[in-house]
Every structure is written in C-alpha cells, then in structure tokens.
mmCIF file of C-alpha atoms in Angstrom:
data_model
loop_
_atom_site.group_PDB
_atom_site.id
_atom_site.type_symbol
_atom_site.label_atom_id
_atom_site.label_comp_id
_atom_site.label_asym_id
_atom_site.label_seq_id
_atom_site.Cartn_x
_atom_site.Cartn_y
_atom_site.Cartn_z
ATOM 1 C CA ASN A 172 89.717 43.140 114.016
ATOM 2 C CA VAL A 173 89.892 46.505 112.276
ATOM 3 C CA ASN A 174 90.866 49.112 114.830
ATOM 4 C CA ASN A 175 93.339 51.891 115.500
ATOM 5 C CA ASN A 176 96.242 49.453 115.653
ATOM 6 C CA ILE A 177 96.351 49.015 111.875
ATOM 7 C CA SER A 178 98.448 51.012 109.486
ATOM 8 C CA THR A 179 98.512 50.849 105.712
ATOM 9 C CA SER A 180 101.343 51.952 103.491
ATOM 10 C CA ILE A 181 100.685 54.821 101.136
ATOM 11 C CA SER A 182 103.370 53.708 98.713
ATOM 12 C CA TRP A 183 103.470 50.703 96.430
ATOM 13 C CA TYR A 184 106.209 48.179 97.086
ATOM 14 C CA GLY A 185 107.644 45.127 95.402
ATOM 15 C CA LYS A 186 106.765 41.800 97.012
ATOM 16 C CA LYS A 187 110.387 40.762 97.413
ATOM 17 C CA PHE A 188 111.076 43.984 99.317
ATOM 18 C CA LEU A 189 108.093 43.366 101.594
ATOM 19 C CA ASP A 190 109.043 39.722 102.139
ATOM 20 C CA SER A 191 112.613 40.727 102.989
ATOM 21 C CA TYR A 192 111.885 43.586 105.386
ATOM 22 C CA PHE A 193 108.292 43.658 106.651
ATOM 23 C CA ARG A 194 108.210 40.014 107.736
ATOM 24 C CA GLN A 195 111.075 40.791 110.118
ATOM 25 C CA LEU A 196 109.236 43.523 112.041
ATOM 26 C CA ASN A 197 109.140 42.374 115.671
ATOM 27 C CA SER A 198 106.659 45.087 116.617
ATOM 28 C CA ALA A 199 104.036 43.944 114.084
ATOM 29 C CA GLU A 200 101.590 41.342 115.401
ATOM 30 C CA LYS A 201 100.095 40.555 111.983
ATOM 31 C CA PHE A 202 100.618 41.735 108.432
ATOM 32 C CA THR A 203 99.287 41.142 104.963
ATOM 33 C CA PHE A 204 100.443 42.028 101.465
ATOM 34 C CA ILE A 205 97.764 42.960 98.927
ATOM 35 C CA VAL A 206 97.553 43.821 95.230
ATOM 36 C CA PRO A 207 94.292 45.788 95.334
ATOM 37 C CA THR A 208 91.797 46.844 92.699
ATOM 38 C CA SER A 209 92.424 45.032 89.473
ATOM 39 C CA LYS A 210 89.364 45.562 87.294
ATOM 40 C CA TYR A 211 87.819 43.096 84.859
ATOM 41 C CA ASN A 212 84.733 43.109 82.667
ATOM 42 C CA VAL A 213 82.847 39.850 82.295
ATOM 43 C CA TYR A 214 79.674 39.023 80.431
ATOM 44 C CA VAL A 215 77.040 36.740 81.900
ATOM 45 C CA ASN A 216 74.019 36.096 79.705
ATOM 46 C CA SER A 217 75.070 39.067 77.530
ATOM 47 C CA VAL A 218 75.082 41.417 80.526
ATOM 48 C CA LYS A 219 78.329 43.235 81.335
ATOM 49 C CA ILE A 220 79.514 42.967 84.945
ATOM 50 C CA ASP A 221 82.405 45.084 86.212
ATOM 51 C CA ILE A 222 84.437 43.155 88.781
ATOM 52 C CA THR A 223 87.028 44.642 91.109
ATOM 53 C CA THR A 224 89.484 42.027 92.350
ATOM 54 C CA SER A 225 92.126 42.093 95.041
ATOM 55 C CA TYR A 226 94.979 39.603 95.228
ATOM 56 C CA VAL A 227 95.526 38.680 98.872
ATOM 57 C CA ASP A 228 97.504 36.326 101.070
ATOM 58 C CA ASP A 229 96.202 33.986 103.773
ATOM 59 C CA GLN A 230 96.611 36.625 106.513
ATOM 60 C CA TYR A 231 94.302 39.140 104.805
ATOM 61 C CA PHE A 232 91.049 37.892 106.310
ATOM 62 C CA ASP A 233 92.645 37.639 109.780
ATOM 63 C CA ILE A 234 93.301 41.383 109.725
ATOM 64 C CA PHE A 235 90.085 42.675 108.188
ATOM 65 C CA ASP A 236 86.819 41.696 109.823
ATOM 66 C CA PHE A 237 84.734 40.658 106.843
ATOM 67 C CA LYS A 238 81.588 38.771 107.757
ATOM 68 C CA LEU A 239 81.808 35.300 106.200
ATOM 69 C CA LEU A 240 78.305 34.397 105.026
ATOM 70 C CA GLU A 241 79.125 30.969 103.606
ATOM 71 C CA GLY A 242 82.146 28.780 102.854
ATOM 72 C CA ASN A 243 85.724 29.607 103.848
ATOM 73 C CA PHE A 244 88.375 32.279 103.460
ATOM 74 C CA ILE A 245 91.514 31.827 101.356
ATOM 75 C CA SER A 246 93.918 29.569 103.263
ATOM 76 C CA LYS A 247 97.663 29.038 103.399
ATOM 77 C CA ALA A 248 97.116 25.797 101.443
ATOM 78 C CA ASP A 249 95.351 27.798 98.694
ATOM 79 C CA ILE A 250 98.332 30.160 98.566
ATOM 80 C CA ASP A 251 100.889 27.330 98.580
ATOM 81 C CA GLN A 252 99.028 25.375 95.876
ATOM 82 C CA LYS A 253 98.369 28.487 93.744
ATOM 83 C CA ALA A 254 94.723 27.482 93.780
ATOM 84 C CA TYR A 255 92.245 29.277 91.563
ATOM 85 C CA MET A 256 89.858 29.912 94.450
ATOM 86 C CA ALA A 257 87.839 33.048 95.076
ATOM 87 C CA VAL A 258 86.067 34.687 97.974
ATOM 88 C CA ILE A 259 83.358 36.961 96.602
ATOM 89 C CA THR A 260 80.891 39.466 98.000
ATOM 90 C CA SER A 261 77.205 38.618 98.189
ATOM 91 C CA GLU A 262 76.630 41.602 95.887
ATOM 92 C CA LEU A 263 78.851 40.040 93.191
ATOM 93 C CA ALA A 264 77.225 36.618 93.707
ATOM 94 C CA GLU A 265 73.839 38.163 93.009
ATOM 95 C CA LYS A 266 75.109 39.878 89.845
ATOM 96 C CA TYR A 267 77.084 36.907 88.499
ATOM 97 C CA PHE A 268 74.922 33.951 89.531
ATOM 98 C CA GLY A 269 71.581 35.698 90.006
ATOM 99 C CA SER A 270 71.456 34.427 93.587
ATOM 100 C CA THR A 271 73.467 34.073 96.764
ATOM 101 C CA ASN A 272 72.214 30.540 97.383
ATOM 102 C CA GLY A 273 74.369 27.496 96.664
ATOM 103 C CA ILE A 274 77.294 29.352 95.093
ATOM 104 C CA ILE A 275 80.096 27.623 97.008
ATOM 105 C CA GLY A 276 81.946 25.365 94.581
ATOM 106 C CA LYS A 277 80.543 27.094 91.497
ATOM 107 C CA GLN A 278 82.878 28.350 88.770
ATOM 108 C CA MET A 279 83.425 31.951 87.671
ATOM 109 C CA LEU A 280 85.186 32.787 84.411
ATOM 110 C CA VAL A 281 87.247 35.967 84.834
ATOM 111 C CA ASP A 282 90.107 37.099 82.621
ATOM 112 C CA GLY A 283 90.004 33.778 80.769
ATOM 113 C CA LYS A 284 90.530 31.778 83.975
ATOM 114 C CA ASN A 285 88.088 29.611 85.930
ATOM 115 C CA PHE A 286 87.870 30.311 89.652
ATOM 116 C CA THR A 287 86.037 28.140 92.165
ATOM 117 C CA VAL A 288 84.007 30.110 94.685
ATOM 118 C CA LYS A 289 85.339 29.152 98.106
ATOM 119 C CA GLY A 290 83.577 31.729 100.262
ATOM 120 C CA MET A 291 81.042 34.531 100.266
ATOM 121 C CA ILE A 292 81.344 37.659 102.392
ATOM 122 C CA LYS A 293 79.303 40.718 103.123
ATOM 123 C CA LYS A 294 80.705 43.781 101.341
ATOM 124 C CA LYS A 295 82.141 46.513 103.531
ATOM 125 C CA LYS A 296 80.247 49.787 103.560
ATOM 126 C CA MET A 297 83.386 51.897 103.762
ATOM 127 C CA VAL A 298 85.553 52.764 100.781
ATOM 128 C CA ASN A 299 89.178 51.863 101.357
ATOM 129 C CA LEU A 300 91.616 50.617 98.748
ATOM 130 C CA ALA A 301 92.651 47.700 100.982
ATOM 131 C CA ILE A 302 89.099 46.318 101.318
ATOM 132 C CA ASN A 303 87.318 47.622 98.242
ATOM 133 C CA GLY A 304 87.298 44.412 96.190
ATOM 134 C CA GLN A 305 84.353 42.280 95.171
ATOM 135 C CA MET A 306 86.447 39.192 94.385
ATOM 136 C CA PHE A 307 89.462 38.160 96.461
ATOM 137 C CA LEU A 308 92.018 35.839 94.870
ATOM 138 C CA PRO A 309 95.240 34.211 96.136
ATOM 139 C CA SER A 310 98.188 36.498 95.385
ATOM 140 C CA SER A 311 100.265 33.422 94.551
ATOM 141 C CA ILE A 312 98.413 32.998 91.239
ATOM 142 C CA LEU A 313 99.900 36.226 89.907
ATOM 143 C CA PRO A 314 102.602 35.751 87.265
ATOM 144 C CA ASP A 315 106.146 35.484 88.617
ATOM 145 C CA ASP A 316 107.104 38.844 87.115
ATOM 146 C CA VAL A 317 104.626 40.519 89.454
ATOM 147 C CA TYR A 318 106.777 39.241 92.356
ATOM 148 C CA GLU A 319 108.900 42.275 91.583
ATOM 149 C CA THR A 320 112.462 42.140 92.726
ATOM 150 C CA GLY A 321 112.805 45.911 93.143
ATOM 151 C CA TYR A 322 111.826 48.336 95.853
ATOM 152 C CA PHE A 323 108.665 49.607 94.167
ATOM 153 C CA GLY A 324 105.866 47.474 92.767
ATOM 154 C CA ASN A 325 102.140 46.730 92.923
ATOM 155 C CA TYR A 326 101.846 45.542 96.521
ATOM 156 C CA MET A 327 100.396 47.326 99.523
ATOM 157 C CA ALA A 328 101.350 46.333 103.066
ATOM 158 C CA VAL A 329 98.932 46.365 106.002
ATOM 159 C CA PHE A 330 99.966 45.503 109.525
ATOM 160 C CA VAL A 331 98.595 45.339 113.065
ATOM 161 C CA ALA A 332 100.947 46.698 115.680
ATOM 162 C CA LYS A 333 101.606 44.660 118.831
ATOM 163 C CA ASN A 334 99.907 46.220 121.841
ATOM 164 C CA GLY A 335 98.587 49.001 119.597
ATOM 165 C CA ASN A 336 102.024 50.590 119.432
ATOM 166 C CA ILE A 337 102.238 51.895 115.856
ATOM 167 C CA ASP A 338 105.120 54.177 116.854
ATOM 168 C CA ALA A 339 107.241 51.094 117.625
ATOM 169 C CA VAL A 340 106.611 49.708 114.139
ATOM 170 C CA THR A 341 107.396 53.076 112.569
ATOM 171 C CA ALA A 342 110.644 53.331 114.537
ATOM 172 C CA GLU A 343 111.643 49.805 113.631
#
C-alpha cells in the first residue's frame, strides 16, 4: 500500500479542521488522521519499558502496509465504541509479555489504563513519524479537548491520491 501516491502533512492540525476540510477532498482516495509518538514508561516485573504509542483511526492500517502477524487491526467499531484496544509490534510483545505467543486478548496497563491486545504486527524497519509507534490505539479514546477546535493541533494527516495524482490533491 505504501507507494509514491501518499503524502503526509508537515504541519500539525486540529482534528476538527481535518474533519471539516480533508474529508471533502475529491482527489484523495484514502486518508487517515494520526496523533503520533506519545511516549510512556511502564514497569513489568520491575523492568522499565519505554513505549511509543500512536493514536490512529480505522483507515490507518488500510494506508500503511503493516504485516499482521496475529489478530486484527483497529476497526471502525473500535473507534465508534471508544474501545481500549491495542495493536502492538512483536518487538513490544516480547518486551512486555516475554513472548509473542498467545498475546491476543491479553491486557496491557499503560498510563493507568488497561488495553486489550487486538492484533500484533511486524515493526517497520524505516523511521517515519507516521509509522514509528510500537502500540497503536484508537484515536477516539483521546480526551475531548484533544479534538481541538482550532486550525493547529496534535494531528497529522496522511492521504493516498486517486490515480497517483498528488498535484490534484495539492491544487484542491
């Protein structure tokens, strides 16, 4: 899925702004809104684990070609229900659970909240802010004030241009 037809914003926008304007782009085939790279420290058996999370919507995994090793990606139902579900990398599963076997349905305590592991993916080898997380969570679980009613905010937009025509999206 990742190819030359994708563009990422280099500015940070408010979600309301993105909902109001980006969803109307006729020249974009797909798009996703992300709050990337929130960092948390957790302790498992007295060992500190640094976790990088990304808050994503249900379109995120349609745009980026992560290899699903087990379970499922975050769904529209997870977003709508504000479910505390997580898709994690196999690397994080190994650190947190000590294994990659049988982790689907297990709980992870992060930032004082319990998340159910819904899926496990292979970590990307490239470093890119949009795909750099180890734990992917539904963006709908963020507090309402993160929805941000202004122009600027914490969200990044990624889109796939129809027919590979990024210039059409830029012009629109």
